[in-house]
Coordinates of C-alpha atoms in Angstrom, one line a residue:
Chain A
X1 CA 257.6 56.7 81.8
X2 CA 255.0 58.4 83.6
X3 CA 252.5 55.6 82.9
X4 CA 254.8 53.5 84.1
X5 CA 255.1 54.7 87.6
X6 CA 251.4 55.0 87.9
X7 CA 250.7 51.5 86.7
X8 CA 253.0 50.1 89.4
X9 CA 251.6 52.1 91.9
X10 CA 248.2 51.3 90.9
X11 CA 249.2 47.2 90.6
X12 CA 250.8 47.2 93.9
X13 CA 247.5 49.0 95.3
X14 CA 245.4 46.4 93.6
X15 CA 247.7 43.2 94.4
X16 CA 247.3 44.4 98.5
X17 CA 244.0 45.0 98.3
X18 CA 243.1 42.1 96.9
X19 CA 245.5 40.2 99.8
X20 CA 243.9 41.9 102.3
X21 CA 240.4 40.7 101.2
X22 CA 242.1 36.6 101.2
X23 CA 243.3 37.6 104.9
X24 CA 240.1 39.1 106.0
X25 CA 239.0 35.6 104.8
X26 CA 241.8 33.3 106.4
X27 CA 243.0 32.0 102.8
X28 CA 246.1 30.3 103.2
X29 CA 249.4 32.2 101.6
X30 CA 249.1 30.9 98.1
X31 CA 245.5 31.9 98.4
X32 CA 246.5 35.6 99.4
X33 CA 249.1 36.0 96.7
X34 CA 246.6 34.3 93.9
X35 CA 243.9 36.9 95.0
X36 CA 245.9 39.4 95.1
X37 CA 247.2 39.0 91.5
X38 CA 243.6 38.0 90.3
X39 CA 242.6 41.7 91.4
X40 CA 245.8 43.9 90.2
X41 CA 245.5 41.5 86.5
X42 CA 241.9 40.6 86.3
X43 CA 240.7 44.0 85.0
X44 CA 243.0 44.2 82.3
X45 CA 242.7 40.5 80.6
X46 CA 238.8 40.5 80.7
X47 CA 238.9 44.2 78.8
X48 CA 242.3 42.9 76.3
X49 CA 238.9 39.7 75.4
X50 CA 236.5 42.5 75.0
X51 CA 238.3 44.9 73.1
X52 CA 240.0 42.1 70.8
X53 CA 243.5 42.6 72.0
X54 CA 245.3 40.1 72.7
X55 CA 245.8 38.7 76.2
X56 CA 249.1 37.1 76.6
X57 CA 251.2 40.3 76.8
X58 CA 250.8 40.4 80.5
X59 CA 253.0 38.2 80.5
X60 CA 256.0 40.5 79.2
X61 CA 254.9 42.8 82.5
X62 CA 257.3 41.1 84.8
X63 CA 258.2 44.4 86.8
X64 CA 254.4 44.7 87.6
X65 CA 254.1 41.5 88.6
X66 CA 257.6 41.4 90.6
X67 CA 256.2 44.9 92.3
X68 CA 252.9 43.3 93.1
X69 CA 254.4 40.0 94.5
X70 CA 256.6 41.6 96.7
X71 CA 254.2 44.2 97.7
X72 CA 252.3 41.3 99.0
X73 CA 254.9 39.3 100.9
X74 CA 255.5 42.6 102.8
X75 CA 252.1 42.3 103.6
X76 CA 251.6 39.3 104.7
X77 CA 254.3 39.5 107.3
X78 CA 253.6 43.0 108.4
X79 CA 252.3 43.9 112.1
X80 CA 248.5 43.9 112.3
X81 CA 248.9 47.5 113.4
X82 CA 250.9 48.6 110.2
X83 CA 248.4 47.2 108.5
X84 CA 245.3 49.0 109.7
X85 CA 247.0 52.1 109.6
X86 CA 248.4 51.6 105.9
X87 CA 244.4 50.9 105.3
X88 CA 244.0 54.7 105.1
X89 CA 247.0 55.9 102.6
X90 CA 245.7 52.1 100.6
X91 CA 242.9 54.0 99.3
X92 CA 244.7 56.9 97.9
X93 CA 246.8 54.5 96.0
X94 CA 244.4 52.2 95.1
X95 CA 242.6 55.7 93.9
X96 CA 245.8 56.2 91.3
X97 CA 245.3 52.6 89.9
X98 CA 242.1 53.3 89.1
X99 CA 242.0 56.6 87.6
X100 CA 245.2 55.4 85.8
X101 CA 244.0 51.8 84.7
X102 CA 240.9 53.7 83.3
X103 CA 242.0 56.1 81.0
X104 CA 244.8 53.5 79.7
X105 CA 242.1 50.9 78.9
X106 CA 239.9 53.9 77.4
X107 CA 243.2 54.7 75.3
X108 CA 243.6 51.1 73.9
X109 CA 240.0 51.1 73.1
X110 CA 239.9 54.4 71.6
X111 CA 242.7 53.8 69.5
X112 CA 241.7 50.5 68.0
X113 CA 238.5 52.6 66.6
X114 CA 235.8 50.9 68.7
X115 CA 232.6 53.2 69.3
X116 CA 232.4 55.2 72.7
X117 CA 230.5 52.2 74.3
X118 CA 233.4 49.8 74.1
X119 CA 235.8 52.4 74.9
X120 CA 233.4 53.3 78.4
X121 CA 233.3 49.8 79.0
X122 CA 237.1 49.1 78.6
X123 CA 237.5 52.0 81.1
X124 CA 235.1 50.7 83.6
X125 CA 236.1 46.8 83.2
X126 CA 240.2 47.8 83.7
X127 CA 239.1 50.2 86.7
X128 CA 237.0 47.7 88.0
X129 CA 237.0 44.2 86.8
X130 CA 240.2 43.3 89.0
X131 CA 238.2 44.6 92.2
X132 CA 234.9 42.5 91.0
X133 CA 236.8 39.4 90.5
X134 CA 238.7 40.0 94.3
X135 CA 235.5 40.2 96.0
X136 CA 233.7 37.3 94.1
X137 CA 236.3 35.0 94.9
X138 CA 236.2 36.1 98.6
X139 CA 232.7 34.9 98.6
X140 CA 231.8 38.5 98.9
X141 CA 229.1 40.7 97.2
X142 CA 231.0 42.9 94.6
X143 CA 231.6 46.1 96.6
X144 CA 232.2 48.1 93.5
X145 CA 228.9 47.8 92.3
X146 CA 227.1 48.8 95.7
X147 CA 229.1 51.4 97.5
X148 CA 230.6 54.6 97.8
X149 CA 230.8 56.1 94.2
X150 CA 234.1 54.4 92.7
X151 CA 233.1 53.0 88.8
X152 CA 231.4 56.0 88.0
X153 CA 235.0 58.0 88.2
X154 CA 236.1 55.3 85.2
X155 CA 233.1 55.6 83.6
X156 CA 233.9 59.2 83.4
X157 CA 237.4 58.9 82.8
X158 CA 236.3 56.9 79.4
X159 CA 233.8 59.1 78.2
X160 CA 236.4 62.1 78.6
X161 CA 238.7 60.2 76.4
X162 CA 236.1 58.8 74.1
X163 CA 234.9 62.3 73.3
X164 CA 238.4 63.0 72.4
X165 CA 238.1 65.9 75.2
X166 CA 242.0 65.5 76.0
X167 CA 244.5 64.6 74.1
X168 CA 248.1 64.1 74.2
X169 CA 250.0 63.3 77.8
X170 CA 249.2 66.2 79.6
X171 CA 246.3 66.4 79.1
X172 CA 245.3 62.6 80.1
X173 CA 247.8 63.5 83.1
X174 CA 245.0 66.4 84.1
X175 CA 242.7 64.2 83.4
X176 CA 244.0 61.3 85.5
X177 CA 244.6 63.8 88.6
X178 CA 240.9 65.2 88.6
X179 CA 239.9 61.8 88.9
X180 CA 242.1 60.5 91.7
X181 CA 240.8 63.8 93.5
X182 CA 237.1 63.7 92.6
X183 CA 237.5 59.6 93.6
X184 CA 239.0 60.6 97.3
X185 CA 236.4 64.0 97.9
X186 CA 233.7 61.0 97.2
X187 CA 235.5 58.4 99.7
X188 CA 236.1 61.4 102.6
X189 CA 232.2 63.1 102.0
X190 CA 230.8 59.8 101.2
X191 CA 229.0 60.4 98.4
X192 CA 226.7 57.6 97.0
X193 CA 224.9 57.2 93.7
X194 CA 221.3 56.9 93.7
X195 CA 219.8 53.8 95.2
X196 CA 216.6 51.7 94.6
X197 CA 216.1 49.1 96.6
X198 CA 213.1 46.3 95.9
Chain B
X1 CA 248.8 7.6 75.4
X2 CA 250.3 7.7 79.1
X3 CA 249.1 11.6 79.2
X4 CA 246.0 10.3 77.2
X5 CA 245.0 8.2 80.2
X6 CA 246.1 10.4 82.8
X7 CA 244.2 12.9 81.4
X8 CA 240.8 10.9 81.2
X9 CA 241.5 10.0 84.9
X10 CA 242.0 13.9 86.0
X11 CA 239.1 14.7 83.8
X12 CA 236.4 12.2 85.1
X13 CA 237.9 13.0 88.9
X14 CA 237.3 16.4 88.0
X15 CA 234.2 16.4 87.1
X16 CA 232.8 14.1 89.6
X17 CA 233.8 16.6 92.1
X18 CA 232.1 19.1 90.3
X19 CA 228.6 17.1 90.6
X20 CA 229.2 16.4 94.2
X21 CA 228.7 20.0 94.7
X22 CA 226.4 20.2 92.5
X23 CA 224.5 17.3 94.4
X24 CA 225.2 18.5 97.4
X25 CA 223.6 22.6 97.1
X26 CA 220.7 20.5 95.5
X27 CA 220.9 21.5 92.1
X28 CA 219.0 19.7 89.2
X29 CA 220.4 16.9 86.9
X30 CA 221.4 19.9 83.9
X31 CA 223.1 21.5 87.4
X32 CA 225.3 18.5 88.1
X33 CA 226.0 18.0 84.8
X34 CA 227.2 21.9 83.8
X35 CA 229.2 21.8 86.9
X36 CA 231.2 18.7 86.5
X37 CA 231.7 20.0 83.2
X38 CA 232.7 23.5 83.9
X39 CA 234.7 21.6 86.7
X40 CA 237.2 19.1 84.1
X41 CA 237.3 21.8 81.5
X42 CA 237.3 25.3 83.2
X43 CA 241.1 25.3 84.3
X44 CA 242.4 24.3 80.9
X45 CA 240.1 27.2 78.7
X46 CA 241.2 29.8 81.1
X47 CA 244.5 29.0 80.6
X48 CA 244.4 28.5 77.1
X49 CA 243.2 32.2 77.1
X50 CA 245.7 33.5 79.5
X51 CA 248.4 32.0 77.4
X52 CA 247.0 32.9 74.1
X53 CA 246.3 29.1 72.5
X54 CA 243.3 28.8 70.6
X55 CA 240.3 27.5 72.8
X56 CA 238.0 26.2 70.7
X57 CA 240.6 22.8 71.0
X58 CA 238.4 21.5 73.7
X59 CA 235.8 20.7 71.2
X60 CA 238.3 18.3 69.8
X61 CA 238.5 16.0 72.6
X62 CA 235.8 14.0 72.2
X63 CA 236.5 11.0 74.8
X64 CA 237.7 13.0 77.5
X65 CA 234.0 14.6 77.4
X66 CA 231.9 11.2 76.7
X67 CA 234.0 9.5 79.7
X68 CA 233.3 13.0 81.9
X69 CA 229.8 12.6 81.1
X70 CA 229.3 8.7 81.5
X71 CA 231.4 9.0 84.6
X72 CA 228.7 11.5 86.3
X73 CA 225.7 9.9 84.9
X74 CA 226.9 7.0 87.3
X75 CA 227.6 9.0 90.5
X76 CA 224.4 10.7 89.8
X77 CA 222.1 7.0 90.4
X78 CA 224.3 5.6 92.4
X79 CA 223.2 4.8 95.9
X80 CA 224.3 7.2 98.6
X81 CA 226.5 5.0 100.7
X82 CA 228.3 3.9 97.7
X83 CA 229.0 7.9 96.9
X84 CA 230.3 8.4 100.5
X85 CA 232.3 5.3 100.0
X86 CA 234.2 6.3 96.6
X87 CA 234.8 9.6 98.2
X88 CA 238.0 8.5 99.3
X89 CA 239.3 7.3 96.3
X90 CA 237.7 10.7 94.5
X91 CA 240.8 12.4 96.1
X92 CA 243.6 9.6 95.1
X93 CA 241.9 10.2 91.2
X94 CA 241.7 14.1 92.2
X95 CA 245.5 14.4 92.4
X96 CA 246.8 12.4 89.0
X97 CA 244.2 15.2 87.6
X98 CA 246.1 17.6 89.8
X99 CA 249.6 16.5 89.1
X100 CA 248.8 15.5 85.0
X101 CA 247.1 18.9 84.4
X102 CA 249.6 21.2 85.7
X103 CA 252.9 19.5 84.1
X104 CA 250.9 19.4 80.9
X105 CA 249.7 23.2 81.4
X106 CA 253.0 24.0 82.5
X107 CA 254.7 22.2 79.4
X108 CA 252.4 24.1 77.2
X109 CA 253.1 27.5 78.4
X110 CA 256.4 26.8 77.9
X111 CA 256.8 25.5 74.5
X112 CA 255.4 28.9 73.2
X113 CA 258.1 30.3 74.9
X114 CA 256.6 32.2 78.2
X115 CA 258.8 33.4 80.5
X116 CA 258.9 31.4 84.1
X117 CA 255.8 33.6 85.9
X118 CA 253.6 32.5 83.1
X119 CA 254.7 28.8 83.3
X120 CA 253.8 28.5 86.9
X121 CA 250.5 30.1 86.2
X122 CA 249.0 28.3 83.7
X123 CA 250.5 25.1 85.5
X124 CA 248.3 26.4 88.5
X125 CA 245.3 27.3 86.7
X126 CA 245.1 24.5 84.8
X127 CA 245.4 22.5 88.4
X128 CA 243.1 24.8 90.2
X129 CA 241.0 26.3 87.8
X130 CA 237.8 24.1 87.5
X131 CA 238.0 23.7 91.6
X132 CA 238.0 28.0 92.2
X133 CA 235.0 28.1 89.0
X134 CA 233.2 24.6 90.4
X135 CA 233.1 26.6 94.2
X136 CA 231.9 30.0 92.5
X137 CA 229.3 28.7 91.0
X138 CA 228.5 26.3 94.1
X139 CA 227.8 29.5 96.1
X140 CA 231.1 28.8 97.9
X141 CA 234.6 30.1 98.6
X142 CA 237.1 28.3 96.9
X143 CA 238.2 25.6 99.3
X144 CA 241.6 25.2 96.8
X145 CA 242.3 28.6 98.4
X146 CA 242.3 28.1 101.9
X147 CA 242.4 24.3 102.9
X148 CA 245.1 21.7 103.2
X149 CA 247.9 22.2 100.4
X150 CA 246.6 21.8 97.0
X151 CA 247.2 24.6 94.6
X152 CA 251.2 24.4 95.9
X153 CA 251.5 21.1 94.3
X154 CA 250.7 22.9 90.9
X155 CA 253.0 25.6 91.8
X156 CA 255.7 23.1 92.4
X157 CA 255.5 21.2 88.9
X158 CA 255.5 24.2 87.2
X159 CA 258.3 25.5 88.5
X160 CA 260.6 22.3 88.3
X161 CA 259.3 22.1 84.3
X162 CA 259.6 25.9 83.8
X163 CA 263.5 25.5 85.2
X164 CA 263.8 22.6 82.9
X165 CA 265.1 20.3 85.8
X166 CA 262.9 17.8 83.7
X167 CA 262.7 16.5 80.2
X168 CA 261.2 14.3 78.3
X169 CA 258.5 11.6 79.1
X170 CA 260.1 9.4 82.0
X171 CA 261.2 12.7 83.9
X172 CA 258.0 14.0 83.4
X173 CA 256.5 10.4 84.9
X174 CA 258.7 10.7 87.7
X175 CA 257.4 14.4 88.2
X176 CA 253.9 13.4 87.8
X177 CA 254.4 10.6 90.4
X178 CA 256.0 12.8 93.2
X179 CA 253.8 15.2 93.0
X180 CA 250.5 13.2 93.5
X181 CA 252.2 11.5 96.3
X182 CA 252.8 14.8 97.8
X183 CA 250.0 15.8 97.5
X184 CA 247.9 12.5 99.0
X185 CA 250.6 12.9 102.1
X186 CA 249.8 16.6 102.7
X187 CA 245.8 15.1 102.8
X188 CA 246.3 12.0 104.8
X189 CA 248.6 14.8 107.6
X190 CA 246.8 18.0 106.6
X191 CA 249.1 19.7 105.9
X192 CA 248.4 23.5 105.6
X193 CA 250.1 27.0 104.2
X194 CA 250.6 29.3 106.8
X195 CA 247.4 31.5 106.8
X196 CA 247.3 35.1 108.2
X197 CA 243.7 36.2 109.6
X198 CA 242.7 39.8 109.8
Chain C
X1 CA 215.5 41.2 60.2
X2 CA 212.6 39.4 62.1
X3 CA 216.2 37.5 64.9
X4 CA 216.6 41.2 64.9
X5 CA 213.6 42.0 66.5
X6 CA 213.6 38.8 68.9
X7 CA 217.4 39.4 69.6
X8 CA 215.8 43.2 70.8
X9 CA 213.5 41.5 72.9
X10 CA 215.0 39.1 74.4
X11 CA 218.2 41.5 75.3
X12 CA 215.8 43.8 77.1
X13 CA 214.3 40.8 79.1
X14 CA 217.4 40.0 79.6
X15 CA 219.4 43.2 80.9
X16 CA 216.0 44.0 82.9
X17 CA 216.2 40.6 84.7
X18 CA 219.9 41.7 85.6
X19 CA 218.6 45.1 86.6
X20 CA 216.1 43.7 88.9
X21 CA 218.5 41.6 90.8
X22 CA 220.9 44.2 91.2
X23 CA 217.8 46.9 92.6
X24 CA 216.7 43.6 95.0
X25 CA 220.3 43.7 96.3
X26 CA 220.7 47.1 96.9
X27 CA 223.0 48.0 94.3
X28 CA 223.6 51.2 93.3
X29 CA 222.2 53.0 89.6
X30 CA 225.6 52.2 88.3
X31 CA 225.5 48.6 89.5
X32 CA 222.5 48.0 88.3
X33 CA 223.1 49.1 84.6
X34 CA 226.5 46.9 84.9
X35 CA 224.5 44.1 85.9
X36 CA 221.9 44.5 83.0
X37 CA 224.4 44.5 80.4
X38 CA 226.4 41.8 81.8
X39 CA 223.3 39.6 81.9
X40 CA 221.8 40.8 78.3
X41 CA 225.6 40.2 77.0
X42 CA 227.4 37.7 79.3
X43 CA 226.1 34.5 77.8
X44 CA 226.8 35.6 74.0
X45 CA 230.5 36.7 75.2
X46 CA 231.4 33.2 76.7
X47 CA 229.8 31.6 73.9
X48 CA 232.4 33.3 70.8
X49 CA 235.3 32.5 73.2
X50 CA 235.0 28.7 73.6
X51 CA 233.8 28.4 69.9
X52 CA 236.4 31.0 68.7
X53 CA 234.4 33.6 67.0
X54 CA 235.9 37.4 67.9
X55 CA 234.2 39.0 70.8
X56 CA 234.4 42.6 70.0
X57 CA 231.6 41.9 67.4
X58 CA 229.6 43.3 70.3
X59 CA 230.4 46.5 69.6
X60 CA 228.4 46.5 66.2
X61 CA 225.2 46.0 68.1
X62 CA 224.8 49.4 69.0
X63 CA 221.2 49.4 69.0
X64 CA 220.8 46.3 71.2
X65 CA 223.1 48.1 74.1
X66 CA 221.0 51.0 73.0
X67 CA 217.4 49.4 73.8
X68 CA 218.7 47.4 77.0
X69 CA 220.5 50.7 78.5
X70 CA 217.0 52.6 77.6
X71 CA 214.8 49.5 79.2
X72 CA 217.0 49.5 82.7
X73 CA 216.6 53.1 82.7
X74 CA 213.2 53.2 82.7
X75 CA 212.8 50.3 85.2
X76 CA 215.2 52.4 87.9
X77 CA 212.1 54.8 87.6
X78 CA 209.2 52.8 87.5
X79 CA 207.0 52.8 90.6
X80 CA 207.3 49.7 92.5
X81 CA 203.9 48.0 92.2
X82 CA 204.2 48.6 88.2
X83 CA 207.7 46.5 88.7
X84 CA 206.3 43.8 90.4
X85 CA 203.2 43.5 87.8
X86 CA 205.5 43.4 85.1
X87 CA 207.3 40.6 86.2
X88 CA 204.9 38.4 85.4
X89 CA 205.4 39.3 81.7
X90 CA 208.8 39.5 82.1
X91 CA 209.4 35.9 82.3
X92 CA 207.2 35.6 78.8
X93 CA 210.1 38.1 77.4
X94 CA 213.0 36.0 79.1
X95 CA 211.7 32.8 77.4
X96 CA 212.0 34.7 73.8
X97 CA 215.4 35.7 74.8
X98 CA 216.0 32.1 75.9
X99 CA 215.1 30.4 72.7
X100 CA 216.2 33.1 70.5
X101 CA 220.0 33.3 72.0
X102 CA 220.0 28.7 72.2
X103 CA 218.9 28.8 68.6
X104 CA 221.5 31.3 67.3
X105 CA 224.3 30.5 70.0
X106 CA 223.5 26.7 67.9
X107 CA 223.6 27.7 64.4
X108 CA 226.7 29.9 65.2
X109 CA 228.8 26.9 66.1
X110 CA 227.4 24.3 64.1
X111 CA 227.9 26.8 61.1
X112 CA 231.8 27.0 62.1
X113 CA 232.0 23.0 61.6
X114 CA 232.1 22.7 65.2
X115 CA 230.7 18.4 66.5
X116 CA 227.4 18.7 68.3
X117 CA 229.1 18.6 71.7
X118 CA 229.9 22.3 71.0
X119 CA 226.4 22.9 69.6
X120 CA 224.9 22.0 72.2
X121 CA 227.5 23.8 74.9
X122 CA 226.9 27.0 72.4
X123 CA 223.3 26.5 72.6
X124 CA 223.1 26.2 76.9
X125 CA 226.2 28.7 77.4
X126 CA 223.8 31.1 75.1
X127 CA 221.0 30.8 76.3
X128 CA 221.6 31.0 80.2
X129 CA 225.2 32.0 80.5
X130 CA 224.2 35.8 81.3
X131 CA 222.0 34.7 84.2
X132 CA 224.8 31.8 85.5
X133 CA 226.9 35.6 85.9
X134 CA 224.0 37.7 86.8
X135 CA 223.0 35.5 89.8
X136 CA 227.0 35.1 90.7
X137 CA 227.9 39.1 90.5
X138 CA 224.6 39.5 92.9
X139 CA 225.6 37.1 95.4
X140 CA 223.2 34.3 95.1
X141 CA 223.6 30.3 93.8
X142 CA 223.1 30.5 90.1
X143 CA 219.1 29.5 89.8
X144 CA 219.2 28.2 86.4
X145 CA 221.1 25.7 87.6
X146 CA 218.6 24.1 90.1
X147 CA 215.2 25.7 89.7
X148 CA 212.4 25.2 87.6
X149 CA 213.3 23.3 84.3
X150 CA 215.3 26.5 82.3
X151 CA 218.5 25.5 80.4
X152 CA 217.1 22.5 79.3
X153 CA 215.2 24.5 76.8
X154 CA 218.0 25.3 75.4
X155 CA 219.7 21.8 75.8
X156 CA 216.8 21.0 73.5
X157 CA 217.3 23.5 71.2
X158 CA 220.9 23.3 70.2
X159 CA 220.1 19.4 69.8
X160 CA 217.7 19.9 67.3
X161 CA 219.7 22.2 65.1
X162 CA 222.7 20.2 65.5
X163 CA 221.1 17.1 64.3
X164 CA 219.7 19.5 61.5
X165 CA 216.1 18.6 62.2
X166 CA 215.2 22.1 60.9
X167 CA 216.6 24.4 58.4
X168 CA 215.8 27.3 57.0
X169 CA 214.1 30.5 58.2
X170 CA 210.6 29.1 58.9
X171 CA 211.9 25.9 60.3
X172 CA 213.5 28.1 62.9
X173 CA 210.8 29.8 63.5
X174 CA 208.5 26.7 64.3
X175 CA 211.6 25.3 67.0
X176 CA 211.7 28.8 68.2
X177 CA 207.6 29.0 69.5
X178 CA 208.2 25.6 70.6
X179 CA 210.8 26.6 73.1
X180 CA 208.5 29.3 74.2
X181 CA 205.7 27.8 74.9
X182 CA 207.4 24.4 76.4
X183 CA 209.4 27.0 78.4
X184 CA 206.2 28.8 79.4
X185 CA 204.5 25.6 80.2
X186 CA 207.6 24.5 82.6
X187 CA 207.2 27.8 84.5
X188 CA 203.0 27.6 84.6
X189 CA 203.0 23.9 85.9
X190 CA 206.6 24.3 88.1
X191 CA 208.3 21.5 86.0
X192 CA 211.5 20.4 87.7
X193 CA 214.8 18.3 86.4
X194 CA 215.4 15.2 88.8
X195 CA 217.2 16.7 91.6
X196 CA 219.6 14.2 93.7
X197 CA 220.9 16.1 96.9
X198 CA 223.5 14.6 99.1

């Protein structure tokens, strides 16, 4: 139940962010609305072919995707004003998809008895896979990969789980609200990973 | 054998288009050849994945790969004038690939008994698909994204088959026919989606 | 035992070519290490999903993610000048991985039955899948596609084993340091496909 609230919020989050990125690029409607589904989805079927699951059960999430598409057509036809100020309270939710698409995909992996590398992987790839998708077919360099410090919160989120440090649902649910915090401290102070440029 | 050569029509379309990008960012003759490819096949193995049929089917279909292959060793010596010359017909041959892949995607999606959101999306990735991958992998944005109508048309047959306002071969003729004259009329007017800049 | 050690080697070529792309775009630690394995891993993924052979093998080859995430960490470090002698060797480890990953990629699908079109596709998709999704995830036009004479290598591999020319350990062994060297060769005298721009 709990899940489930966070996994809307976190699909809506994803579904306008990734609209946002088809605006910024003047793709027609369908284009925002594919985009924006490609991010909030994306994550989640590359990790289901990774870790062996299989991938056609997104397709008995129709209340995620109902959210996400009309999260979008509200979108599209906001004011451009709404829209730069919603930018702000976008990261905190796109935050809680994140930190909550993470540990879920750690879980899966976890419990199908894959080693702590698949289960970090599946955390990263459902945090960000949907977000490296967006931006490649934006024609944009993956922003996840480059900026502020955003995988490295799944990556963290995976290992927790994978070390079998919590356990049970309140547990992941401390879990899952260190994250979104320590994911926000590192948007508001900027903190960046080490760099090495060639 | 009216989808058979249907099918072998969208296929060699497809993949010419792929090697005219290929051609045209200068890429070598294995280039041409892996786009074009990845260009007539990319849309259906995604969707095959999404939809959970088995993928390794493609290797079964033998002539639609010889023709795509014969087809682009021709474009590929043919003298440049003639190229610019067939590029208008590229787009007639473009939509029966258009139309014939997403009724057939859209048919298979819902003979395993999808629900209507995964209808229309395999009926658009199989249309769109190859174009979005063909782009990528061109160093471009998808152009299916945020040009004239194109991926609608997909959208359209997959929603009329997924209502089941269609049935059985003739309908789906008549459907196949309709749609790749709408789509040649939203080309020859340019039509376009309503687009939203940021 | 002895494809184990040239599967080690040519992983660490490979993740350390993804590595150095992602460093050469700016790309943070994180980034780059997702960029390695994607490269090192990439081409082997694709290739089990259109053949149909499960993907979360991967997680069994703990020591190959172990070597590759040991090699990228100890290129972050490197001084620069040592980085940019190395990658003259580099490209002598890359053509190992090459030939190894075309020569398994083939026997893997031609030992599932599959007709020498998915040889051959298993072979290419192999050998130069990872850097088709290294080049894309850092921005740039995939070079395998249109530089010196690369995939072809592989091409020529996957033909050979399909049309069972060799068999047998040794046999393999012989193809293999052909590959090499021919690849080698290509790269010392700049060897190029017929291009055809438009």
């Amino acid at each position: 139940m709990t899940w489930d609230l966070l996994n809307i919020i976190g699909t809506i989050a994803f579904a306008i962010s990734g609209a946002l990125v088809a605006m910024e690029e003047d793709y027609d409607i369908l284009g925002v609305f594919i985009l924006g589904l490609v991010t909030a989805f994306g994550g989640g079927i590359i990790r289901n072919v990774l870790i062996g699951l299989p991938v056609d059960t997104i397709w008995e999430q129709g209340l995620l995707l109902k959210s996400a598409l009309v999260a979008m057509g509200i979108v599209f036809f906001m004011p451009e004003s709404l829209i730069q100020f919603s930018k702000r309270s976008l990261h905190f939710f796109d935050a809680i998809g994140l930190s909550a698409f993470a540990i879920q995909g750690a879980i899966a992996a976890s419990s199908m008895g894959h080693p702590m590398s698949a289960i970090i992987v599946a955390a990263i790839l459902t945090g960000i896979g949907g977000g490296i998708i967006r931006d490649i077919l934006g024609g944009r360099k993956p922003v996840v990969l480059r900026e502020e410090i955003y995988a490295v919160w799944a990556l963290l989120g995976g290992l927790i789980v994978g070390l079998n440090i919590v356990n049970g649902t309140i547990e992941y649910m401390i879990l899952f609200i260190c994250l979104v915090v320590f994911r926000m401290l590192s948007l508001k102070f900027n903190w960046k990973l080490p760099h090495r440029a060639l």
